[in-house]
Amino acid sequence: MKISFLLHNAYGIGGTITTTFNLAQALADRHDVEIVSVLRHRERPNHTLDPRVALRPLVDLRQEKDHPLHQRPPKVFPVAEYRYHQYSELTDRRIGEALAATDAEVVIGTRPGLNVHLARQAPEHVLRIGQEHLTLDNHPPRLRTALRRAYRRLDVLTTVTEADAAAYRRKMRLPGVRVEALPNSVPDPALPAADGTAKVIVAAGRLVPVKRYDLLIEAFATVAAAHPDWQLRIYGKGEEHTRLRRLIERLGLSDNALLMGAAAPMEAEWVKGSIGATAANFEPFGMTIVEAMRCGLPVVSTDCPYGPAEIIEDGADGRLVPVGDRDALAAALLDLVRDDDLRRRMGRTALDNARRFGPVPVVEQAERLIEAAATARRTGRPPAPPEPARLRRALAGHGFAARDAAYAAASAVRRTIRGGKR
C-alpha cells in the first residue's frame, strides 16, 4: 500500500515533524511511504529521514518566495488556521495538483488547514485521514466551524489523546467519520537506558511561555537549596531564552540550572539524566514525556490538558502535580531526588510502561484504522457511533456548533466594524 503524508514544512523543527517522520519510518517497514512537504526553506531537513521514505516539496521558498501567486491569500486553506499567513494561492494550487495526481491509496493530513485541503481536494478513491496534533478546544470558534464543514468528507480523524477524541465526538457533528486516538510514537532507544545515578533533571522543548520553564526553574531552586550537587538541564530554543537566563542569574542558579540549547536527537541527553520534568500549562500530547520514559526516566509533570495524565501513571512511573503549583512541583522533584530506590524503581517502570508508544504498537493501530476505513468504503457502512449514547452526543454537538457559529459571526461583524473605522 502506498501512504502519503501531507506536511506543512518537513525542513523545520517541531513535534509534528518529529512524529510524522517517526510514523512514516515505522510504516516504511511494510508500505511504500512518502512525505509531501508544502514548504521548503533549506536544503536538508533538520531531522534525519529514513532513506526508504521519499520526500517531495511543493513550494521551495528559496526560489519562489516572491512568486506572484505567493503574494495572494489562499482560498482553500482556512483563514482562522494558525499558519494561514504562510499559505497562498500558490500553495492552494500546488496542494490541489499534488492531491489530484497522487498515486497513494491513503493520504494523511497533519494539521487542520491541510486536512481541509485533503477533505475538499483529494480524489474520491483516496482514503482520507486527518490528524489533529493540537486539540479541538484550542482552536478558535471560526476554525472549528470551518473544520466541522470540511471534516465530514474525511474517512478517519485521529487525535493524540483519548480526551481529545472524546471532545471531537461530543462537540462536532461528523457522521460517518471514524474518530479515534492514535498516540505519537517514539523510536526504540538505541542507547542503554539511564540507570538513575546521575544527579541531573532534564527538560526539553520550545522555550515559549506555555511551557512554563520559569515555574520549573523556580521549583528547582528549592531542590538546589537542599541538594546543591544536582543540576537542571533545559534543552531547546525560543523566545523565552533571555528571560529564563536572567531568572537563573537572579536566583543564583548559574552553576545548577543550565540552558543547553537545542539537541537532536535528544536520546543521548535523556540518558545522562535521572528525572524528566515538564511544567507546561497545556500539552496536547507530551512527546518529551514519552521520550524521557523510553530512556528510563521517571517524569514529574503538571497535570495539564490533555496528554500527561494519559502517559504518566501517577506514583508508578512519574508524578502529576497541579498546573502552576510551584511548591507541589518542587516537592515531587525532591521526593525523587532524595530517594534513590524510588527513583530507580520508577525509572524501570517508566521504561516498561512507555513501550506502548513504540513504533510497532502505534503502527499496528494505524494499520487497523486504515483497514477499518477501507472496509467501510467497500461495504458502504459507516463506523458505529462510539459511546456515550448517539442522541446525547448529537445534542451536545449541535449546541457546540451553534455557539461556534455565533462566535464566528460576531467576530466577522467586529472585523467589519473595525475595517470601516480605518
CSV table of C-alpha atoms in Angstrom, one decimal:
chain,number,residue,atom,x,y,z
A,1,MET,CA,0.0,0.0,0.0
A,2,LYS,CA,1.2,3.5,-0.8
A,3,ILE,CA,0.7,6.0,2.0
A,4,SER,CA,1.4,9.8,1.6
A,5,PHE,CA,1.7,12.3,4.4
A,6,LEU,CA,0.9,16.0,3.7
A,7,LEU,CA,3.1,18.1,6.0
A,8,HIS,CA,3.5,21.8,6.5
A,9,ASN,CA,7.3,22.1,6.3
A,10,ALA,CA,9.4,18.9,6.7
A,11,TYR,CA,12.5,21.1,6.8
A,12,GLY,CA,11.7,22.9,10.1
A,13,ILE,CA,11.7,21.9,13.7
A,14,GLY,CA,8.7,20.8,15.7
A,15,GLY,CA,6.7,18.0,17.3
A,16,THR,CA,4.5,17.3,14.3
A,17,ILE,CA,7.5,17.0,12.1
A,18,THR,CA,9.2,14.6,14.5
A,19,THR,CA,6.1,12.4,14.9
A,20,THR,CA,5.4,12.3,11.2
A,21,PHE,CA,8.9,11.2,10.5
A,22,ASN,CA,8.7,8.6,13.2
A,23,LEU,CA,5.4,7.1,11.9
A,24,ALA,CA,6.5,7.3,8.3
A,25,GLN,CA,9.7,5.4,9.1
A,26,ALA,CA,7.8,2.7,11.0
A,27,LEU,CA,5.2,2.3,8.2
A,28,ALA,CA,8.0,2.0,5.7
A,29,ASP,CA,8.8,-1.5,7.0
A,30,ARG,CA,5.6,-2.8,5.2
A,31,HIS,CA,4.5,0.0,2.9
A,32,ASP,CA,5.5,2.5,0.2
A,33,VAL,CA,5.7,5.8,2.1
A,34,GLU,CA,6.2,9.4,1.0
A,35,ILE,CA,6.1,12.8,2.7
A,36,VAL,CA,4.8,15.7,0.7
A,37,SER,CA,6.1,18.9,2.3
A,38,VAL,CA,4.1,22.0,1.3
A,39,LEU,CA,7.0,24.3,2.0
A,40,ARG,CA,10.8,24.1,1.9
A,41,HIS,CA,13.2,26.7,3.1
A,42,ARG,CA,16.6,24.8,3.3
A,43,GLU,CA,18.5,22.1,1.5
A,44,ARG,CA,18.0,19.3,4.0
A,45,PRO,CA,15.6,18.6,6.9
A,46,ASN,CA,16.8,19.2,10.4
A,47,HIS,CA,15.7,15.7,11.4
A,48,THR,CA,17.1,12.6,9.8
A,49,LEU,CA,14.6,10.9,7.5
A,50,ASP,CA,14.7,7.2,6.8
A,51,PRO,CA,16.0,6.8,3.2
A,52,ARG,CA,13.1,4.5,2.4
A,53,VAL,CA,10.7,7.4,2.8
A,54,ALA,CA,10.5,9.7,-0.2
A,55,LEU,CA,10.4,13.5,0.5
A,56,ARG,CA,8.9,15.8,-2.0
A,57,PRO,CA,8.4,19.6,-1.5
A,58,LEU,CA,5.7,21.6,-3.3
A,59,VAL,CA,6.9,25.2,-2.9
A,60,ASP,CA,10.6,26.0,-2.4
A,61,LEU,CA,10.7,29.3,-0.7
A,62,ARG,CA,14.4,29.8,-1.6
A,63,GLN,CA,13.3,30.3,-5.2
A,64,GLU,CA,9.6,31.0,-5.0
A,65,LYS,CA,9.1,33.3,-2.0
A,66,ASP,CA,8.4,36.2,-4.4
A,67,HIS,CA,6.3,34.2,-6.9
A,68,PRO,CA,3.2,36.4,-7.8
A,69,LEU,CA,0.8,33.7,-6.7
A,70,HIS,CA,2.5,33.5,-3.4
A,71,GLN,CA,1.7,37.1,-2.7
A,72,ARG,CA,-2.1,36.4,-2.9
A,73,PRO,CA,-4.0,35.0,0.1
A,74,PRO,CA,-5.2,31.3,-0.1
A,75,LYS,CA,-8.8,30.4,-0.9
A,76,VAL,CA,-8.8,26.8,0.4
A,77,PHE,CA,-6.6,27.0,3.5
A,78,PRO,CA,-8.9,28.3,6.3
A,79,VAL,CA,-8.3,31.9,7.4
A,80,ALA,CA,-8.6,31.1,11.1
A,81,GLU,CA,-5.8,28.5,11.0
A,82,TYR,CA,-2.6,29.5,12.8
A,83,ARG,CA,-0.4,29.1,9.7
A,84,TYR,CA,-2.8,30.9,7.3
A,85,HIS,CA,-0.4,33.8,6.5
A,86,GLN,CA,2.2,31.3,5.3
A,87,TYR,CA,-0.1,29.9,2.7
A,88,SER,CA,-1.2,31.5,-0.6
A,89,GLU,CA,-2.8,30.9,-4.0
A,90,LEU,CA,0.4,29.2,-5.0
A,91,THR,CA,0.2,26.7,-2.1
A,92,ASP,CA,-3.5,26.2,-2.9
A,93,ARG,CA,-2.6,25.3,-6.5
A,94,ARG,CA,0.4,23.1,-5.7
A,95,ILE,CA,-1.5,21.1,-3.0
A,96,GLY,CA,-4.5,20.7,-5.3
A,97,GLU,CA,-2.3,19.5,-8.1
A,98,ALA,CA,-0.4,17.1,-5.9
A,99,LEU,CA,-3.6,15.6,-4.5
A,100,ALA,CA,-5.2,15.3,-7.9
A,101,ALA,CA,-2.2,13.4,-9.3
A,102,THR,CA,-1.4,11.2,-6.2
A,103,ASP,CA,-1.0,7.5,-6.7
A,104,ALA,CA,-1.3,6.9,-3.0
A,105,GLU,CA,-4.2,4.8,-1.7
A,106,VAL,CA,-4.1,6.7,1.6
A,107,VAL,CA,-3.3,10.4,2.2
A,108,ILE,CA,-2.7,11.6,5.8
A,109,GLY,CA,-3.1,15.3,6.6
A,110,THR,CA,-1.1,16.5,9.6
A,111,ARG,CA,-2.7,19.9,10.6
A,112,PRO,CA,-6.2,21.4,10.4
A,113,GLY,CA,-5.6,23.5,7.3
A,114,LEU,CA,-4.1,20.6,5.4
A,115,ASN,CA,-6.9,18.4,6.5
A,116,VAL,CA,-9.3,20.8,4.9
A,117,HIS,CA,-7.3,20.6,1.6
A,118,LEU,CA,-7.4,16.8,1.9
A,119,ALA,CA,-11.2,16.7,2.6
A,120,ARG,CA,-12.0,19.1,-0.2
A,121,GLN,CA,-9.5,18.2,-3.0
A,122,ALA,CA,-8.4,14.6,-2.7
A,123,PRO,CA,-9.8,12.2,-5.4
A,124,GLU,CA,-12.8,10.1,-4.3
A,125,HIS,CA,-10.8,6.8,-4.4
A,126,VAL,CA,-8.2,8.0,-1.9
A,127,LEU,CA,-8.7,7.2,1.8
A,128,ARG,CA,-8.5,10.5,3.7
A,129,ILE,CA,-7.1,10.5,7.2
A,130,GLY,CA,-6.8,13.8,9.1
A,131,GLN,CA,-4.5,14.1,12.1
A,132,GLU,CA,-5.0,16.5,14.9
A,133,HIS,CA,-1.8,17.3,16.8
A,134,LEU,CA,-3.3,20.1,18.9
A,135,THR,CA,-6.8,19.9,20.5
A,136,LEU,CA,-10.3,20.9,19.4
A,137,ASP,CA,-10.7,23.2,22.4
A,138,ASN,CA,-7.5,25.0,21.5
A,139,HIS,CA,-9.0,26.1,18.1
A,140,PRO,CA,-10.9,29.3,17.8
A,141,PRO,CA,-14.6,29.1,17.1
A,142,ARG,CA,-14.3,30.2,13.5
A,143,LEU,CA,-11.8,27.5,12.7
A,144,ARG,CA,-14.0,24.9,14.4
A,145,THR,CA,-16.9,25.9,12.2
A,146,ALA,CA,-14.7,25.5,9.1
A,147,LEU,CA,-13.4,22.1,10.2
A,148,ARG,CA,-16.9,21.0,11.0
A,149,ARG,CA,-18.0,21.6,7.4
A,150,ALA,CA,-14.9,20.1,5.8
A,151,TYR,CA,-14.2,17.2,8.1
A,152,ARG,CA,-17.4,15.4,7.1
A,153,ARG,CA,-15.6,14.4,3.9
A,154,LEU,CA,-12.8,12.6,5.8
A,155,ASP,CA,-12.8,8.8,6.4
A,156,VAL,CA,-10.8,9.0,9.7
A,157,LEU,CA,-9.8,11.7,12.1
A,158,THR,CA,-7.2,10.9,14.7
A,159,THR,CA,-6.2,12.7,17.8
A,160,VAL,CA,-3.2,12.2,20.0
A,161,THR,CA,-5.2,11.6,23.2
A,162,GLU,CA,-8.4,9.8,24.2
A,163,ALA,CA,-9.6,13.0,25.8
A,164,ASP,CA,-9.5,15.0,22.6
A,165,ALA,CA,-11.1,12.2,20.6
A,166,ALA,CA,-14.0,12.3,23.1
A,167,ALA,CA,-14.2,16.1,22.6
A,168,TYR,CA,-14.4,15.7,18.9
A,169,ARG,CA,-17.1,13.0,19.2
A,170,ARG,CA,-19.1,15.1,21.7
A,171,LYS,CA,-18.8,18.6,20.2
A,172,MET,CA,-18.6,18.1,16.5
A,173,ARG,CA,-21.1,16.6,14.1
A,174,LEU,CA,-19.1,14.3,11.8
A,175,PRO,CA,-21.5,11.5,10.7
A,176,GLY,CA,-19.6,8.6,9.0
A,177,VAL,CA,-16.2,9.8,10.2
A,178,ARG,CA,-14.2,7.4,12.4
A,179,VAL,CA,-12.7,9.4,15.3
A,180,GLU,CA,-10.1,7.7,17.3
A,181,ALA,CA,-7.0,8.4,19.4
A,182,LEU,CA,-3.6,7.5,17.8
A,183,PRO,CA,-0.8,8.4,20.1
A,184,ASN,CA,2.5,9.7,18.8
A,185,SER,CA,5.3,7.1,18.6
A,186,VAL,CA,8.9,7.3,19.7
A,187,PRO,CA,11.5,5.0,18.0
A,188,ASP,CA,13.0,2.2,20.1
A,189,PRO,CA,16.0,3.6,22.0
A,190,ALA,CA,19.4,2.9,20.5
A,191,LEU,CA,21.3,3.6,23.8
A,192,PRO,CA,21.2,1.8,27.1
A,193,ALA,CA,18.6,3.3,29.5
A,194,ALA,CA,19.5,5.7,32.2
A,195,ASP,CA,20.4,4.0,35.5
A,196,GLY,CA,19.2,6.6,37.8
A,197,THR,CA,22.5,7.5,39.3
A,198,ALA,CA,23.2,10.9,37.6
A,199,LYS,CA,22.2,13.9,39.7
A,200,VAL,CA,20.6,15.6,36.7
A,201,ILE,CA,17.0,16.6,36.0
A,202,VAL,CA,16.3,17.0,32.2
A,203,ALA,CA,13.7,19.1,30.4
A,204,ALA,CA,13.3,19.7,26.7
A,205,GLY,CA,11.1,21.6,24.3
A,206,ARG,CA,10.5,25.0,22.8
A,207,LEU,CA,11.3,27.9,25.2
A,208,VAL,CA,7.9,29.5,25.0
A,209,PRO,CA,5.6,30.9,27.7
A,210,VAL,CA,3.1,28.0,27.7
A,211,LYS,CA,5.9,25.5,28.6
A,212,ARG,CA,6.4,27.4,31.9
A,213,TYR,CA,10.2,26.8,32.2
A,214,ASP,CA,10.1,29.8,34.7
A,215,LEU,CA,8.0,27.7,37.0
A,216,LEU,CA,10.3,24.7,36.7
A,217,ILE,CA,13.4,26.9,37.4
A,218,GLU,CA,11.7,28.4,40.5
A,219,ALA,CA,10.8,24.9,41.7
A,220,PHE,CA,14.3,23.6,41.1
A,221,ALA,CA,15.6,26.5,43.2
A,222,THR,CA,14.1,24.6,46.2
A,223,VAL,CA,15.8,21.4,45.1
A,224,ALA,CA,19.2,23.1,44.6
A,225,ALA,CA,19.0,24.7,48.0
A,226,ALA,CA,18.7,21.3,49.7
A,227,HIS,CA,20.8,19.3,47.2
A,228,PRO,CA,23.4,21.7,45.6
A,229,ASP,CA,25.1,18.8,43.8
A,230,TRP,CA,22.0,18.4,41.5
A,231,GLN,CA,21.6,20.1,38.1
A,232,LEU,CA,18.7,21.1,35.9
A,233,ARG,CA,19.4,20.9,32.2
A,234,ILE,CA,16.9,22.5,29.8
A,235,TYR,CA,17.2,21.7,26.1
A,236,GLY,CA,15.6,23.8,23.4
A,237,LYS,CA,15.5,27.3,21.9
A,238,GLY,CA,12.9,30.0,21.7
A,239,GLU,CA,11.7,33.4,22.6
A,240,GLU,CA,12.0,32.9,26.4
A,241,HIS,CA,15.7,32.2,26.4
A,242,THR,CA,16.8,35.6,27.6
A,243,ARG,CA,14.1,35.9,30.3
A,244,LEU,CA,15.0,32.4,31.6
A,245,ARG,CA,18.7,33.2,31.7
A,246,ARG,CA,18.0,36.3,33.7
A,247,LEU,CA,15.8,34.3,36.1
A,248,ILE,CA,18.5,31.8,36.6
A,249,GLU,CA,21.0,34.5,37.4
A,250,ARG,CA,18.6,36.3,39.8
A,251,LEU,CA,18.0,33.1,41.7
A,252,GLY,CA,21.7,32.3,41.9
A,253,LEU,CA,21.4,29.1,39.9
A,254,SER,CA,24.0,29.7,37.2
A,255,ASP,CA,26.0,26.6,38.3
A,256,ASN,CA,23.0,24.4,38.6
A,257,ALA,CA,20.3,25.4,36.1
A,258,LEU,CA,21.7,25.3,32.5
A,259,LEU,CA,20.1,26.3,29.2
A,260,MET,CA,21.7,23.8,26.9
A,261,GLY,CA,20.4,24.9,23.5
A,262,ALA,CA,18.7,22.6,21.1
A,263,ALA,CA,19.8,19.0,20.7
A,264,ALA,CA,18.7,16.5,18.1
A,265,PRO,CA,18.4,13.7,18.7
A,266,MET,CA,17.6,14.1,22.4
A,267,GLU,CA,18.1,10.5,23.4
A,268,ALA,CA,21.8,10.9,24.2
A,269,GLU,CA,20.8,13.8,26.6
A,270,TRP,CA,17.9,12.0,28.3
A,271,VAL,CA,20.1,9.0,29.3
A,272,LYS,CA,22.5,11.4,31.0
A,273,GLY,CA,19.7,12.3,33.5
A,274,SER,CA,17.8,10.6,36.2
A,275,ILE,CA,14.5,12.6,36.2
A,276,GLY,CA,12.5,14.2,33.4
A,277,ALA,CA,10.4,17.3,34.1
A,278,THR,CA,7.8,19.5,32.5
A,279,ALA,CA,5.8,22.3,33.9
A,280,ALA,CA,3.5,23.2,30.9
A,281,ASN,CA,0.1,24.8,31.2
A,282,PHE,CA,-1.1,23.0,28.2
A,283,GLU,CA,0.2,19.9,26.4
A,284,PRO,CA,-1.8,18.3,23.5
A,285,PHE,CA,0.3,15.1,23.9
A,286,GLY,CA,3.7,15.3,25.6
A,287,MET,CA,6.2,13.9,23.2
A,288,THR,CA,9.1,14.8,25.5
A,289,ILE,CA,7.5,12.9,28.4
A,290,VAL,CA,7.4,9.7,26.3
A,291,GLU,CA,11.0,10.3,25.1
A,292,ALA,CA,12.2,10.6,28.7
A,293,MET,CA,10.3,7.5,29.8
A,294,ARG,CA,11.6,5.4,26.9
A,295,CYS,CA,15.1,6.3,28.1
A,296,GLY,CA,14.3,5.1,31.7
A,297,LEU,CA,13.5,8.4,33.4
A,298,PRO,CA,10.5,8.9,35.7
A,299,VAL,CA,8.8,12.2,34.8
A,300,VAL,CA,7.4,14.9,37.0
A,301,SER,CA,4.8,16.8,35.1
A,302,THR,CA,1.9,19.2,35.6
A,303,ASP,CA,-1.4,17.5,35.2
A,304,CYS,CA,-2.4,19.8,32.3
A,305,PRO,CA,-4.8,19.2,29.4
A,306,TYR,CA,-4.5,16.7,27.8
A,307,GLY,CA,-1.6,14.4,27.4
A,308,PRO,CA,0.4,13.9,30.6
A,309,ALA,CA,-2.4,12.1,32.5
A,310,GLU,CA,-2.7,9.6,29.6
A,311,ILE,CA,1.0,8.9,29.6
A,312,ILE,CA,2.1,9.0,33.3
A,313,GLU,CA,0.7,6.7,35.9
A,314,ASP,CA,1.0,8.9,38.9
A,315,GLY,CA,3.1,7.3,41.6
A,316,ALA,CA,4.2,4.4,39.4
A,317,ASP,CA,6.3,5.8,36.6
A,318,GLY,CA,6.2,9.5,37.4
A,319,ARG,CA,4.3,12.2,39.3
A,320,LEU,CA,1.5,14.5,38.3
A,321,VAL,CA,1.1,17.9,40.1
A,322,PRO,CA,-1.4,20.7,39.8
A,323,VAL,CA,-0.8,23.2,37.0
A,324,GLY,CA,1.0,26.3,38.1
A,325,ASP,CA,1.8,24.9,41.6
A,326,ARG,CA,5.5,25.7,42.1
A,327,ASP,CA,5.6,24.2,45.6
A,328,ALA,CA,3.9,20.9,44.5
A,329,LEU,CA,6.3,20.6,41.6
A,330,ALA,CA,9.3,21.2,43.9
A,331,ALA,CA,8.0,18.6,46.4
A,332,ALA,CA,7.6,16.0,43.7
A,333,LEU,CA,11.1,16.6,42.4
A,334,LEU,CA,12.5,16.4,45.9
A,335,ASP,CA,10.8,13.1,46.6
A,336,LEU,CA,12.7,11.6,43.7
A,337,VAL,CA,15.9,13.4,44.3
A,338,ARG,CA,16.0,12.2,48.0
A,339,ASP,CA,15.0,8.6,47.4
A,340,ASP,CA,17.4,6.7,45.2
A,341,ASP,CA,15.5,3.4,45.3
A,342,LEU,CA,12.2,5.1,44.4
A,343,ARG,CA,13.8,7.0,41.5
A,344,ARG,CA,15.3,3.9,40.0
A,345,ARG,CA,12.2,1.8,40.5
A,346,MET,CA,10.0,4.4,38.9
A,347,GLY,CA,12.6,4.7,36.1
A,348,ARG,CA,12.3,1.0,35.3
A,349,THR,CA,8.6,1.2,35.4
A,350,ALA,CA,8.6,4.2,33.1
A,351,LEU,CA,10.8,2.2,30.6
A,352,ASP,CA,8.3,-0.7,30.6
A,353,ASN,CA,5.1,1.4,30.5
A,354,ALA,CA,6.4,3.6,27.6
A,355,ARG,CA,6.7,0.6,25.3
A,356,ARG,CA,3.1,1.1,24.3
A,357,PHE,CA,4.3,4.2,22.4
A,358,GLY,CA,6.9,2.3,20.4
A,359,PRO,CA,6.7,2.1,16.6
A,360,VAL,CA,5.2,-1.4,16.5
A,361,PRO,CA,2.1,-0.9,18.6
A,362,VAL,CA,1.4,2.5,17.1
A,363,VAL,CA,1.8,1.3,13.5
A,364,GLU,CA,-0.4,-1.7,14.2
A,365,GLN,CA,-3.1,0.6,15.5
A,366,ALA,CA,-2.6,2.9,12.4
A,367,GLU,CA,-3.0,-0.1,10.1
A,368,ARG,CA,-6.1,-1.2,11.9
A,369,LEU,CA,-7.6,2.2,11.4
A,370,ILE,CA,-6.7,2.2,7.7
A,371,GLU,CA,-8.2,-1.2,7.2
A,372,ALA,CA,-11.4,-0.3,9.0
A,373,ALA,CA,-11.7,2.8,6.8
A,374,ALA,CA,-11.2,0.7,3.7
A,375,THR,CA,-13.8,-1.8,4.8
A,376,ALA,CA,-16.3,1.0,5.5
A,377,ARG,CA,-15.7,2.3,2.0
A,378,ARG,CA,-16.1,-1.2,0.4
A,379,THR,CA,-19.3,-2.1,2.3
A,380,GLY,CA,-20.8,1.4,2.4
A,381,ARG,CA,-21.3,1.0,6.1
A,382,PRO,CA,-20.2,4.0,8.3
A,383,PRO,CA,-18.4,3.2,11.6
A,384,ALA,CA,-20.7,2.5,14.5
A,385,PRO,CA,-21.1,5.6,16.8
A,386,PRO,CA,-19.0,5.4,19.9
A,387,GLU,CA,-20.4,5.6,23.4
A,388,PRO,CA,-22.0,7.6,25.1
A,389,ALA,CA,-25.4,7.4,23.5
A,390,ARG,CA,-25.9,8.7,20.0
A,391,LEU,CA,-28.7,11.2,21.0
A,392,ARG,CA,-26.7,12.8,23.9
A,393,ARG,CA,-23.7,13.2,21.7
A,394,ALA,CA,-25.7,14.7,18.8
A,395,LEU,CA,-27.4,17.2,21.1
A,396,ALA,CA,-24.1,18.2,22.6
A,397,GLY,CA,-22.5,18.6,19.2
A,398,HIS,CA,-25.5,20.7,17.9
A,399,GLY,CA,-25.2,23.1,20.9
A,400,PHE,CA,-21.4,23.4,20.4
A,401,ALA,CA,-21.8,24.1,16.7
A,402,ALA,CA,-24.4,26.8,17.3
A,403,ARG,CA,-22.2,28.5,19.8
A,404,ASP,CA,-19.2,28.4,17.4
A,405,ALA,CA,-21.3,29.8,14.6
A,406,ALA,CA,-22.5,32.7,16.8
A,407,TYR,CA,-18.9,33.4,17.9
A,408,ALA,CA,-17.7,33.3,14.3
A,409,ALA,CA,-20.5,35.6,13.1
A,410,ALA,CA,-19.8,38.1,15.9
A,411,SER,CA,-16.1,38.1,15.1
A,412,ALA,CA,-16.9,38.8,11.5
A,413,VAL,CA,-19.1,41.7,12.5
A,414,ARG,CA,-16.4,43.2,14.7
A,415,ARG,CA,-13.8,42.9,11.9
A,416,THR,CA,-16.2,44.7,9.5
A,417,ILE,CA,-16.8,47.5,12.0
A,418,ARG,CA,-13.1,47.9,12.7
A,419,GLY,CA,-12.4,47.8,9.0
A,420,GLY,CA,-14.9,50.6,8.4
A,421,LYS,CA,-13.3,52.8,11.1
A,422,ARG,CA,-9.9,52.7,9.4
